mmCIF file of N, CA and C in Angstrom:
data_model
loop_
_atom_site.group_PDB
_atom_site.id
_atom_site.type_symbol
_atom_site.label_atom_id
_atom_site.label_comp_id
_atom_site.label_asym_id
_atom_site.label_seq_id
_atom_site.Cartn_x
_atom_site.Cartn_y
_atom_site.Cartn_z
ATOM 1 N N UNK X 213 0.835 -1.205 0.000
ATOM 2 C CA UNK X 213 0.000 0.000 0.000
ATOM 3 C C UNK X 213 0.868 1.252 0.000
ATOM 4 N N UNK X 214 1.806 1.453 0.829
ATOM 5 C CA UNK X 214 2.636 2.507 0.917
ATOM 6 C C UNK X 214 3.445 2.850 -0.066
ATOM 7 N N UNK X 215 3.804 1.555 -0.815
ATOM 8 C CA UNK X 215 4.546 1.466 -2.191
ATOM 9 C C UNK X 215 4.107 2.428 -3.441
ATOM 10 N N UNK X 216 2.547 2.028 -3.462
ATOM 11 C CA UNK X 216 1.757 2.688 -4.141
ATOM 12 C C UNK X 216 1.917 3.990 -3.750
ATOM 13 N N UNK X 217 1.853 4.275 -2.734
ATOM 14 C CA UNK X 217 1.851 6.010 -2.277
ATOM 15 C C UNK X 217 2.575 6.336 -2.628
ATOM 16 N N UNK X 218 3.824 5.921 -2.385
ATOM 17 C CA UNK X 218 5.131 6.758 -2.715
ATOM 18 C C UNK X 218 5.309 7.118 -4.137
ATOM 19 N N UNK X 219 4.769 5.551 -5.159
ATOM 20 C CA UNK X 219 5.040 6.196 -6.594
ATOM 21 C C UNK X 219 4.175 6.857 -7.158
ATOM 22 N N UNK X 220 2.625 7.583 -6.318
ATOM 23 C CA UNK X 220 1.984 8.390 -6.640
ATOM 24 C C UNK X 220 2.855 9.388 -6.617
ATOM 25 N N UNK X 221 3.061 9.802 -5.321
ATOM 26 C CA UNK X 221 3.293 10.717 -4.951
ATOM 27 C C UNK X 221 4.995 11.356 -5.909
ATOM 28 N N UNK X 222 6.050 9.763 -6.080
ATOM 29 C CA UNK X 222 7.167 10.815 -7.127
ATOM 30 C C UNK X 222 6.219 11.003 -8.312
ATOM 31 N N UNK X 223 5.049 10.639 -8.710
ATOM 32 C CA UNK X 223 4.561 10.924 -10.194
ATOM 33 C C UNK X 223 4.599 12.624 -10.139
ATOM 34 N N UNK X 224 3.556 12.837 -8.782
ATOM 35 C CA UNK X 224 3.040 14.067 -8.661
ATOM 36 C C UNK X 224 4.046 15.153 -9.148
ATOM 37 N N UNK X 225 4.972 14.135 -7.965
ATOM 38 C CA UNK X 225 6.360 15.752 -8.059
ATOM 39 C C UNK X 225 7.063 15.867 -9.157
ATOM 40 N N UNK X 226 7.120 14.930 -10.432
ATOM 41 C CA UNK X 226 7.480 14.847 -11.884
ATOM 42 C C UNK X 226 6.855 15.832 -12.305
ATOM 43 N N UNK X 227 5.604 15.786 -12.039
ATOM 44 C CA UNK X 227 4.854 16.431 -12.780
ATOM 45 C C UNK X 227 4.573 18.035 -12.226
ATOM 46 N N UNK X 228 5.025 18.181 -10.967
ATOM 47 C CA UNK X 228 4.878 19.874 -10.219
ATOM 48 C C UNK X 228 6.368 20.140 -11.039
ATOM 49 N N UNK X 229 7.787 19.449 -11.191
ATOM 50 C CA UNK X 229 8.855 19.692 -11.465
ATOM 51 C C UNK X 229 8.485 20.270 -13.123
ATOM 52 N N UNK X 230 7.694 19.387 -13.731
ATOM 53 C CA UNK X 230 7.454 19.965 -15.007
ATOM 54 C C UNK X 230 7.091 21.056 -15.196
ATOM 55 N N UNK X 231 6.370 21.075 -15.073
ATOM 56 C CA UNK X 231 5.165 22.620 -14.793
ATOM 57 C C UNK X 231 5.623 23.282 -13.170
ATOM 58 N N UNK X 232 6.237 24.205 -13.484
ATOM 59 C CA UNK X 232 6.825 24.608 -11.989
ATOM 60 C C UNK X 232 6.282 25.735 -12.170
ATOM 61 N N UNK X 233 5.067 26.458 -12.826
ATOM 62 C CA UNK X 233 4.403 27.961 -12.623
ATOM 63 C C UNK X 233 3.316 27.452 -11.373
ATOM 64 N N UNK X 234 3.837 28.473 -10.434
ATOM 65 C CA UNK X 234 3.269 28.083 -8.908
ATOM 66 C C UNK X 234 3.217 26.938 -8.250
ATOM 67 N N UNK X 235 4.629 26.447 -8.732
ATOM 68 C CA UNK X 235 4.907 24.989 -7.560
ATOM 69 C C UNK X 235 5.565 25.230 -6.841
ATOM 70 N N UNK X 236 5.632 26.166 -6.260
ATOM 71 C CA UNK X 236 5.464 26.415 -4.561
ATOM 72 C C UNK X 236 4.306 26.312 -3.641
ATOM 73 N N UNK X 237 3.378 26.973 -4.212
ATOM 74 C CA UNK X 237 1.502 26.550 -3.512
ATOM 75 C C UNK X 237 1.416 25.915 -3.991
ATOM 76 N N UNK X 238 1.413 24.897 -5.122
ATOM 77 C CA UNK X 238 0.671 23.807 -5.303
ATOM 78 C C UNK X 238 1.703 22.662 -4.291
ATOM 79 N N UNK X 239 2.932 22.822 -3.878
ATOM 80 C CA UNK X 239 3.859 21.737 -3.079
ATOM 81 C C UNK X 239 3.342 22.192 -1.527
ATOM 82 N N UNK X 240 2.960 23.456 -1.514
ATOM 83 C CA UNK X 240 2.562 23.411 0.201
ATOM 84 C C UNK X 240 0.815 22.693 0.441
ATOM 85 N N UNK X 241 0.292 22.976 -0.719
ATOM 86 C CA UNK X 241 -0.920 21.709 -0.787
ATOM 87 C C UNK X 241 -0.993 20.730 -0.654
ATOM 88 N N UNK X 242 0.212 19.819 -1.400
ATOM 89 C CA UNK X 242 -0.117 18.445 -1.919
ATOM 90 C C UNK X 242 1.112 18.377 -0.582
ATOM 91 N N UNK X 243 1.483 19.168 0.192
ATOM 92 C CA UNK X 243 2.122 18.578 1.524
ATOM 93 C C UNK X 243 1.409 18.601 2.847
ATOM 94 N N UNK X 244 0.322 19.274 2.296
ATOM 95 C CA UNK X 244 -0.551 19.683 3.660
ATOM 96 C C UNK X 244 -1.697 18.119 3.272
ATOM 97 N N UNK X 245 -1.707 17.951 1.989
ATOM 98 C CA UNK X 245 -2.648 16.020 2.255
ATOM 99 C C UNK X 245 -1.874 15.210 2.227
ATOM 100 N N UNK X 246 -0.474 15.404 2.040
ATOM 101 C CA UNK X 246 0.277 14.271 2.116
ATOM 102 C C UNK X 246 0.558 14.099 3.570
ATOM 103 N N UNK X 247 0.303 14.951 4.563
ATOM 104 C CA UNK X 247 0.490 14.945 6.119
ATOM 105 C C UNK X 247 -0.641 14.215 6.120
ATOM 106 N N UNK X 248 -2.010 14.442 5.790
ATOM 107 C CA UNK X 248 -3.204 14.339 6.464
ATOM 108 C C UNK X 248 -3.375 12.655 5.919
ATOM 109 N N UNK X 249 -2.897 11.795 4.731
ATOM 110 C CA UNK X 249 -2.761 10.887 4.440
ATOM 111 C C UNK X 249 -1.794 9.896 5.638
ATOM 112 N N UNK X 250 -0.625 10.299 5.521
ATOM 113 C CA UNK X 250 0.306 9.671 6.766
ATOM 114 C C UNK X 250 -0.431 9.792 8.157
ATOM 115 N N UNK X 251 -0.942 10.910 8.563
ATOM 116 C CA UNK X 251 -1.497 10.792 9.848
ATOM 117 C C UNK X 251 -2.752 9.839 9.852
ATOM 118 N N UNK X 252 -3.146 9.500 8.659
ATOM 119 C CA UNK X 252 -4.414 8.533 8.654
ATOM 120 C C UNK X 252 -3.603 7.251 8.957
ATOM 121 N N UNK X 253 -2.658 6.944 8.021
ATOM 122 C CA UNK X 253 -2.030 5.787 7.743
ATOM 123 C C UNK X 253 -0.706 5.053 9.104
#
């Protein structure tokens, strides 16, 4: 399960790295559910 997370999650950041117009707020987002995911998990 966690496996899966993780290679969501490098997809994501491939893809914020690509497109980096406002990947700074979009990385303090997808870090503020990536907390709320781990604190579930």
């Amino acid at each position: 399960m966690r496996e899966n997370i993780c290679e969501a999650t490098l997809s994501v950041l491939r893809i914020l790295w690509s497109h980096r117009v406002n990947s700074i707020n979009l990385g303090l987002k997808i870090g503020d559910v990536w907390i709320f995911f781990v604190t579930i998990l």
